[in-house]
Short mmCIF file of C-alpha atoms in Angstrom, two decimals:
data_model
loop_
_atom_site.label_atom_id
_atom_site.label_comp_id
_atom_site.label_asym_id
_atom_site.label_seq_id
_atom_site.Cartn_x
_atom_site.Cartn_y
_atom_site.Cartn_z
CA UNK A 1 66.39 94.47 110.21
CA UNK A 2 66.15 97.62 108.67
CA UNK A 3 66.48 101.34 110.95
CA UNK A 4 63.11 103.20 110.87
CA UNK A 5 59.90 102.84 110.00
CA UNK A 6 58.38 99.59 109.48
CA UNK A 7 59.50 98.26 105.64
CA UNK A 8 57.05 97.63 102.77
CA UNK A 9 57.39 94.55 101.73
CA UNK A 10 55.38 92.55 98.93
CA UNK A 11 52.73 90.93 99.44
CA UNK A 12 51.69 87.62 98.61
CA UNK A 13 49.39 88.82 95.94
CA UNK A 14 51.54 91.52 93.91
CA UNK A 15 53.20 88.43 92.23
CA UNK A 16 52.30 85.72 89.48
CA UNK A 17 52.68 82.33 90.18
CA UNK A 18 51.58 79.81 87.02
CA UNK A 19 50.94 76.02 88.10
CA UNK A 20 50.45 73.18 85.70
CA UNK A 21 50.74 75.32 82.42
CA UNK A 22 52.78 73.21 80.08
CA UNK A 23 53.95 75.34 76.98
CA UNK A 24 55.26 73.17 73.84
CA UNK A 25 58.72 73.47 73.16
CA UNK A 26 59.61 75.35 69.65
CA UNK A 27 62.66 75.39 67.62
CA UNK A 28 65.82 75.29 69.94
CA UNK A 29 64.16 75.37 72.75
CA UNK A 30 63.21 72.80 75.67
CA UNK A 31 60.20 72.42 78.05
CA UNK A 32 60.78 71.30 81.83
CA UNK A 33 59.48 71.10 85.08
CA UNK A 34 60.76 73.19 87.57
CA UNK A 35 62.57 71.62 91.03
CA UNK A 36 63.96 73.69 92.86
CA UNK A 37 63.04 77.98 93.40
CA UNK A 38 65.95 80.08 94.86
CA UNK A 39 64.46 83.18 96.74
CA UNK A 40 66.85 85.85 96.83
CA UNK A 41 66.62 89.38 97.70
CA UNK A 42 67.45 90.76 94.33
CA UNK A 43 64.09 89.32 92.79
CA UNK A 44 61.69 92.22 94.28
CA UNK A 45 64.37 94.11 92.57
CA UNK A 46 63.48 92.87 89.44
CA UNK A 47 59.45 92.67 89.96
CA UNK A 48 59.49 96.57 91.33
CA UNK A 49 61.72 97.48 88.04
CA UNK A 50 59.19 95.24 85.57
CA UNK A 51 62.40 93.61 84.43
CA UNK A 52 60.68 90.29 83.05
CA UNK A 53 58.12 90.79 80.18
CA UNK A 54 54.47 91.73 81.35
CA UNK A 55 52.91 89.01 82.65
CA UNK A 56 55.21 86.60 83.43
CA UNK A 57 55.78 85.19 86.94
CA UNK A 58 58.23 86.94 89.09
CA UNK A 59 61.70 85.72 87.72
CA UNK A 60 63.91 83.75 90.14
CA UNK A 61 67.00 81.03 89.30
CA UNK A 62 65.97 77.26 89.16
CA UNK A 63 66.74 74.19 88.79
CA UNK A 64 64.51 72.06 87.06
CA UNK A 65 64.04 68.71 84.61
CA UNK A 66 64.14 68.65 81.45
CA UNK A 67 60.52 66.97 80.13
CA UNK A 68 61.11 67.58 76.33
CA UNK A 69 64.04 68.67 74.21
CA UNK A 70 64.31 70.26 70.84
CA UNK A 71 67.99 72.05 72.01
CA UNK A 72 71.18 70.17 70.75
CA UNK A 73 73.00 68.35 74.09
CA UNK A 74 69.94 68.61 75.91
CA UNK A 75 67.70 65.47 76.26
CA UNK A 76 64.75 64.40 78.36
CA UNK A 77 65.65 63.02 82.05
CA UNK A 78 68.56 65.84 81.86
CA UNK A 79 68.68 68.04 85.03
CA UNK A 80 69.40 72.08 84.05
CA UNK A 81 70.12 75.34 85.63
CA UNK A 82 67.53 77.73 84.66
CA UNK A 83 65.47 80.69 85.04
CA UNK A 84 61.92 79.42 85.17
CA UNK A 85 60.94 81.38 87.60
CA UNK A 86 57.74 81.38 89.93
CA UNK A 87 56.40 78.43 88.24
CA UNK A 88 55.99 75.39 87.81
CA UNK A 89 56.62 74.79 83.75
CA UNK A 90 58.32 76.54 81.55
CA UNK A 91 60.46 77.08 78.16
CA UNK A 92 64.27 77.39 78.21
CA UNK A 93 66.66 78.37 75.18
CA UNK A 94 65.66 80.54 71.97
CA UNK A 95 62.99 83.35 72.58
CA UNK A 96 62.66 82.89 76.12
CA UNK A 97 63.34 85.47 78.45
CA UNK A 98 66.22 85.73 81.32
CA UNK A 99 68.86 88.30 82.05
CA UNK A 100 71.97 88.20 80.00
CA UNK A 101 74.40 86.56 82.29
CA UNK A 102 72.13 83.73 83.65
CA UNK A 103 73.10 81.27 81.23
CA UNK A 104 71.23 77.98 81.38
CA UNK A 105 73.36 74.65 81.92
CA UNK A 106 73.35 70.78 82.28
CA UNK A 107 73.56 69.94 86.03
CA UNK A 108 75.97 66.95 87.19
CA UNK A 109 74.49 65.85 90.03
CA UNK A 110 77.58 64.30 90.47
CA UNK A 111 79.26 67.43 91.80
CA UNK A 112 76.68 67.99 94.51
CA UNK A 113 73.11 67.80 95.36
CA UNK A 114 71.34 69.74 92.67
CA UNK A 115 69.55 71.96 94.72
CA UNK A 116 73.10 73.64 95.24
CA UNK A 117 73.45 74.54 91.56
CA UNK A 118 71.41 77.97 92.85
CA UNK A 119 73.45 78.13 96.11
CA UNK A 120 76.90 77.15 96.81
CA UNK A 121 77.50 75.72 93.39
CA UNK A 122 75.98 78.07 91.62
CA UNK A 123 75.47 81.81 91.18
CA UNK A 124 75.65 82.44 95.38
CA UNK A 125 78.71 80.83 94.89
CA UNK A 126 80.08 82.71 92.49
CA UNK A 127 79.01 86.36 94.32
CA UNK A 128 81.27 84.80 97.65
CA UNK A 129 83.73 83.93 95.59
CA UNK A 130 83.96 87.23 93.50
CA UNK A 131 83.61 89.43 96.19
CA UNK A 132 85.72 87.65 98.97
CA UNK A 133 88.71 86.21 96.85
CA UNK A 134 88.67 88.31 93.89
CA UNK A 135 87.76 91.49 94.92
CA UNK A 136 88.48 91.96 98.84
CA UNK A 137 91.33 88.99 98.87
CA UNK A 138 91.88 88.88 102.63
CA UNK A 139 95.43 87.81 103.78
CA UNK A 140 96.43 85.72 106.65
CA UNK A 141 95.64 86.81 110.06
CA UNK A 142 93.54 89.81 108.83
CA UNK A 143 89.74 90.17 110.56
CA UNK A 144 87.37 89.40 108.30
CA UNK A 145 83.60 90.31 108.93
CA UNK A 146 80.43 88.81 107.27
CA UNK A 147 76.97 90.60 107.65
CA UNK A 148 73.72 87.89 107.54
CA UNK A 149 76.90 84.99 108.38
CA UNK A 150 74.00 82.78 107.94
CA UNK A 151 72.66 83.55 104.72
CA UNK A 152 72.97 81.74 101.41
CA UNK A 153 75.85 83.73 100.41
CA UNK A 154 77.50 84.78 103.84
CA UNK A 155 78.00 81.35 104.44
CA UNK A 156 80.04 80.62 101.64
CA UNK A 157 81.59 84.02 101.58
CA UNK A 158 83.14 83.31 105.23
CA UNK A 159 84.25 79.94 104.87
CA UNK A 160 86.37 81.27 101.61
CA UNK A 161 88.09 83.57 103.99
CA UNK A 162 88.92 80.94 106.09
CA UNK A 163 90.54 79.25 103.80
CA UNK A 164 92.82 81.95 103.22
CA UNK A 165 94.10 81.95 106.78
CA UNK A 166 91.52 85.13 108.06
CA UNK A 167 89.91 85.50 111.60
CA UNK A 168 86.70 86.05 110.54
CA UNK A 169 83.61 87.17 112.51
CA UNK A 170 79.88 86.74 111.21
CA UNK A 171 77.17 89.23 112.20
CA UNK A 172 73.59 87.54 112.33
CA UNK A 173 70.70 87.47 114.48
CA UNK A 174 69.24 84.99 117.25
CA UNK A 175 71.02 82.89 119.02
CA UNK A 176 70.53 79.59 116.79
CA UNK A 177 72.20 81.63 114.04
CA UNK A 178 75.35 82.73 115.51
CA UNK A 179 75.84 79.14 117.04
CA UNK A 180 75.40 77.54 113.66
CA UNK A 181 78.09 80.22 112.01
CA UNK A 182 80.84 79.13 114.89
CA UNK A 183 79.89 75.85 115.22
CA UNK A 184 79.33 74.82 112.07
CA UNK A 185 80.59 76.72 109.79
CA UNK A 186 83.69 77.46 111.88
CA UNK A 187 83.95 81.38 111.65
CA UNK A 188 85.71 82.43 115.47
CA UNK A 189 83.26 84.72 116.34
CA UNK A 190 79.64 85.81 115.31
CA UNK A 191 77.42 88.64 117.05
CA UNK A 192 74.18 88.80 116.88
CA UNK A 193 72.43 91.77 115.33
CA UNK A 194 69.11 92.00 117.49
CA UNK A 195 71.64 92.65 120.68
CA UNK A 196 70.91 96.48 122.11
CA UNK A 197 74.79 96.34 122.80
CA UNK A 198 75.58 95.24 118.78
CA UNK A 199 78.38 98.16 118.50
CA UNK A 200 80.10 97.12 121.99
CA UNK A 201 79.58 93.55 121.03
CA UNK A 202 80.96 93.77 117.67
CA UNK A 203 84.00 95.87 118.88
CA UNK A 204 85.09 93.07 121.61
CA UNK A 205 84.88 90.60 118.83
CA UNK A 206 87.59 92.44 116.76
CA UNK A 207 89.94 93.19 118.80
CA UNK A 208 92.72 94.43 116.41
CA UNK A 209 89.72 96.73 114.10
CA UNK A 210 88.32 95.45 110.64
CA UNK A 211 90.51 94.57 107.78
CA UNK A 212 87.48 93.31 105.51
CA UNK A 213 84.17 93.82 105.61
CA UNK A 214 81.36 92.14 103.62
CA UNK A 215 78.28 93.80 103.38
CA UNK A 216 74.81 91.91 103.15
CA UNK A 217 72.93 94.52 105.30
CA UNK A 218 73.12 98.17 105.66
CA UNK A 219 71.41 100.04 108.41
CA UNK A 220 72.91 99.92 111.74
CA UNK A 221 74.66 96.30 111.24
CA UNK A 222 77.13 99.06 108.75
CA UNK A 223 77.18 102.20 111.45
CA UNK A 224 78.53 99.56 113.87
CA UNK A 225 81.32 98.33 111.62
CA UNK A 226 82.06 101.96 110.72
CA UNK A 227 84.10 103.06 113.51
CA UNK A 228 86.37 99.56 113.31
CA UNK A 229 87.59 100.09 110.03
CA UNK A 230 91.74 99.56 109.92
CA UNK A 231 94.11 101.54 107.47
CA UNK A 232 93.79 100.10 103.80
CA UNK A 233 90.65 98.29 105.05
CA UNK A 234 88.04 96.82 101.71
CA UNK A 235 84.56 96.54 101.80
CA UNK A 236 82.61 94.47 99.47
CA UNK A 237 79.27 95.88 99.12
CA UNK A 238 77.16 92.58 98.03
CA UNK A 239 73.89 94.24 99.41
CA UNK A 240 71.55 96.06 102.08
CA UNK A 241 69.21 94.38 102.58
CA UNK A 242 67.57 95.92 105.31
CA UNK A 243 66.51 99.06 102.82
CA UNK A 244 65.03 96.93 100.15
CA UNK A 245 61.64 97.36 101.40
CA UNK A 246 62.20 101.15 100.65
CA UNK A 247 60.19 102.62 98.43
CA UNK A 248 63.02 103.63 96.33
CA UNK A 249 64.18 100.30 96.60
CA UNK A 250 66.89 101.46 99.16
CA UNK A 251 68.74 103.60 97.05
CA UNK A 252 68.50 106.99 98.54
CA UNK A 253 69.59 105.06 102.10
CA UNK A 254 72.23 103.31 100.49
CA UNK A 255 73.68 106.99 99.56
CA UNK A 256 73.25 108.18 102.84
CA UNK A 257 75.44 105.06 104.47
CA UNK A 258 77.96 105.50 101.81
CA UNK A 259 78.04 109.69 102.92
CA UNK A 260 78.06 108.61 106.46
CA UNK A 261 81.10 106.31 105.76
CA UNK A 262 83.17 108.59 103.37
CA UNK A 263 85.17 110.87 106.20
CA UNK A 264 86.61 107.17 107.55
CA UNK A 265 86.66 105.51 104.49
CA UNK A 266 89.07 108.75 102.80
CA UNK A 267 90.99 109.23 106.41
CA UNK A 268 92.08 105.34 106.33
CA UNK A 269 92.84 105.03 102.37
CA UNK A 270 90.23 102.38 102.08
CA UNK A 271 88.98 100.27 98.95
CA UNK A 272 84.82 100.51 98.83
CA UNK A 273 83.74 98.32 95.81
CA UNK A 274 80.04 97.31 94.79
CA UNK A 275 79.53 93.61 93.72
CA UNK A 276 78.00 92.48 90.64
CA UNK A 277 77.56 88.69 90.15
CA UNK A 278 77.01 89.28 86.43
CA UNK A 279 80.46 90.77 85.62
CA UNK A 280 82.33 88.04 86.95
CA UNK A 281 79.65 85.22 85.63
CA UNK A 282 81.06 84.96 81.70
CA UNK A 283 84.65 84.65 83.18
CA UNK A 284 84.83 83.07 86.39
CA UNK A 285 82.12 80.96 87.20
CA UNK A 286 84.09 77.64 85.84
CA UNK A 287 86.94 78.98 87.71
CA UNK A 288 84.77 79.43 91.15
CA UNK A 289 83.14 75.89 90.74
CA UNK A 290 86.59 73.76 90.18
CA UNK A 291 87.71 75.98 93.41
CA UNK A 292 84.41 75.93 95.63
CA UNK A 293 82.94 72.10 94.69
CA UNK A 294 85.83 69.92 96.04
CA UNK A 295 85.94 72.30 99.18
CA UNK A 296 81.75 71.00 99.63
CA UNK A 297 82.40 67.43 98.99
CA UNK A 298 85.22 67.28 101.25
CA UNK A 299 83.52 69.32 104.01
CA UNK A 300 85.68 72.06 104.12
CA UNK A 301 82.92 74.24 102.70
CA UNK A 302 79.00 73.28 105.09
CA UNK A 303 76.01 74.79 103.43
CA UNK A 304 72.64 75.51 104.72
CA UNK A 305 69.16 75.38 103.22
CA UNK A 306 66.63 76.34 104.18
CA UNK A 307 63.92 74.16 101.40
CA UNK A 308 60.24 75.06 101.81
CA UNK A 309 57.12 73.13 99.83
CA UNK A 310 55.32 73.67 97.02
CA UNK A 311 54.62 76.39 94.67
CA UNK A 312 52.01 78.09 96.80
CA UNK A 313 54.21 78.80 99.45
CA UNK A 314 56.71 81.14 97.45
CA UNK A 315 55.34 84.30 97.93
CA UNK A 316 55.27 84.02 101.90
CA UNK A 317 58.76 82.58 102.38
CA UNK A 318 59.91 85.37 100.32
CA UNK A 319 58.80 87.86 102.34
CA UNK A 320 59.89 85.75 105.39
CA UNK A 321 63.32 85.91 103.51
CA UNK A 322 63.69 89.83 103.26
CA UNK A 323 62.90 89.88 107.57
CA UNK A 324 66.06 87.41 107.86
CA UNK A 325 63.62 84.46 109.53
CA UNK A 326 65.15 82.06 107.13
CA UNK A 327 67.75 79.61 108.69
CA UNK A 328 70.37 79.17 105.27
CA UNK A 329 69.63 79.97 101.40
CA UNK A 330 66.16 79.85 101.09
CA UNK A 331 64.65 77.86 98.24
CA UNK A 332 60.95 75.90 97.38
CA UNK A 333 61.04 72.73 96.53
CA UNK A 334 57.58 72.87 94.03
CA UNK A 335 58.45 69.38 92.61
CA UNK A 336 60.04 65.68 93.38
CA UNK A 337 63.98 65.81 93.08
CA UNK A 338 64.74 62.26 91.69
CA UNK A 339 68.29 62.23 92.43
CA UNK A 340 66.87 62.27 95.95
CA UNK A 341 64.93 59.30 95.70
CA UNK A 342 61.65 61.30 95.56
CA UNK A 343 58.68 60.03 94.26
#
């Protein structure tokens, strides 16, 4: 996806995976066994910056089981949102390691499959919600577009614009995709990215210009949208990534698009913001799951996944991930999900 050269992504081997290493739980703390891995771009973020302590597998959102408890309201059998990582064990609660605003919590699986507690019902959720409703809050019969419509949070991101009355048009690549978005998911349009006519394409698809844009990509899925921007347009920048294979992780790219942009985005008074998941996490996330779970279990809001197996096959469908071959939110399943039925 990305303009260029060909990207550097990891390889299967820069990362540490642990399997069958059991810690015992300390002092406020609780052991389980992980379920469910979300693979999201942001994590080869993290492993190029050495976020997580030396050592430790690459960090990633989870849902997993709860095998032993010494945490008050946590008890064995319970079902958590965590940060175990790329493993298959590990320790939750005092002394062990996750970013700030990931906060660990008991799971209902009454609200939804648990799987979706790292996608739709969880912190994907939460980045749609954020940057559609909060921060680009489209009106009714303004154009929306979504960039990667297909992904795990450009699904959700234009189904929520949708529901505020927007004609909304996904961007994502073959043909499978875009049916899915219209189809499925409902959005009036989508365009696919690998077209050689993408600019022409996307320009017949809006009609009356751009009045929102999401951005998942970057590269030349942005210098097509460029030229459609309305008056008083917003753009949501969630990510681009097509430029995190860079070796600066895309940020000297990511100021290029943004100097490319700035004569149009100053001539036609527009609102550029940059979306951060963790400032809106302490304060809205109960807020975006009352809104967002009735919406899945009535059916207003379909979700994707896109559930590989077992632990060894992280690294791979990570990588697979960054090239956009997934079909939904990507996730490993590296354990049985009893609310499933598994065994």
């Amino acid at each position: 996806m990305a303009d260029g050269p060909v990207p550097r992504w990891p390889q299967a081997d820069t990362f540490v995976l642990k399997e069958g290493e059991a810690p015992t739980p300390g002092a406020g703390q609780a052991l389980t066994r992980t379920i469910y891995v979300s693979l999201d771009p942001y994590q080869w973020y993290y492993h190029r910056e050495r976020t997580a302590p030396a050592g430790a597998p690459c960090h990633a959102r989870t849902v997993s089981q709860v095998i032993e408890s010494r945490i008050d309201g946590i008890a064995a059998g319970d079902f958590v949102f965590n940060t175990n990582g790329w493993t298959e064990y590990a320790l939750m609660g005092e002394g062990a390691w996750r970013p700030g605003y990931m906060v660990p919590r008991k799971l209902d699986p009454s609200l939804g499959r648990i799987s979706q507690a790292v996608g739709v019902l969880g912190m994907l959720g939460l980045t749609a919600y954020a940057g559609m409703n909060l921060m680009a809050s489209p009106k009714a019969g303004e154009t929306v577009v979504i960039s990667a419509a297909s992904g795990g949070v450009g699904q959700i991101a234009g189904q929520l614009a949708k529901q505020r009355g927007a004609r909304v048009v996904g961007i994502a690549g073959r043909d499978a995709k875009c049916h899915f978005v219209t189809e499925e998911l409902g959005f009036d349009a989508c365009v696919s990215h690998l077209s050689p006519t993408l600019p022409a394409d996307l320009a017949a698809a809006c009609p009356a210009g751009i009045d929102v844009y999401f951005e998942n990509v970057g590269g030349k899925v942005f210098e097509a949208v460029l030229p459609l921007f309305n008056q008083a347009a917003r753009m949501t920048i969630c990510g681009l990534i097509a430029h995190y294979g860079d070796e600066d992780g895309g940020v000297e790219r990511r100021a290029a698009l943004m100097k490319l942009g700035e004569p149009i985005f100053n001539a036609r008074s527009m609102t550029v913001k940059n979306l951060s998941a963790s400032d809106f996490a302490a304060g809205h996330h109960d807020e975006m799951l009352a809104y967002v779970a009735p919406l899945v279990a009535a059916g207003k809001i379909k979700y994707r996944e896109d559930i590989r197996q077992g632990l060894e096959v992280i690294p791979s469908s990570f990588v697979e991930m960054l090239r956009g071959n997934n079909f939904g939110k990507m996730l490993a399943q590296v354990s049985p999900d009893p609310t499933l039925g598994q065994s």
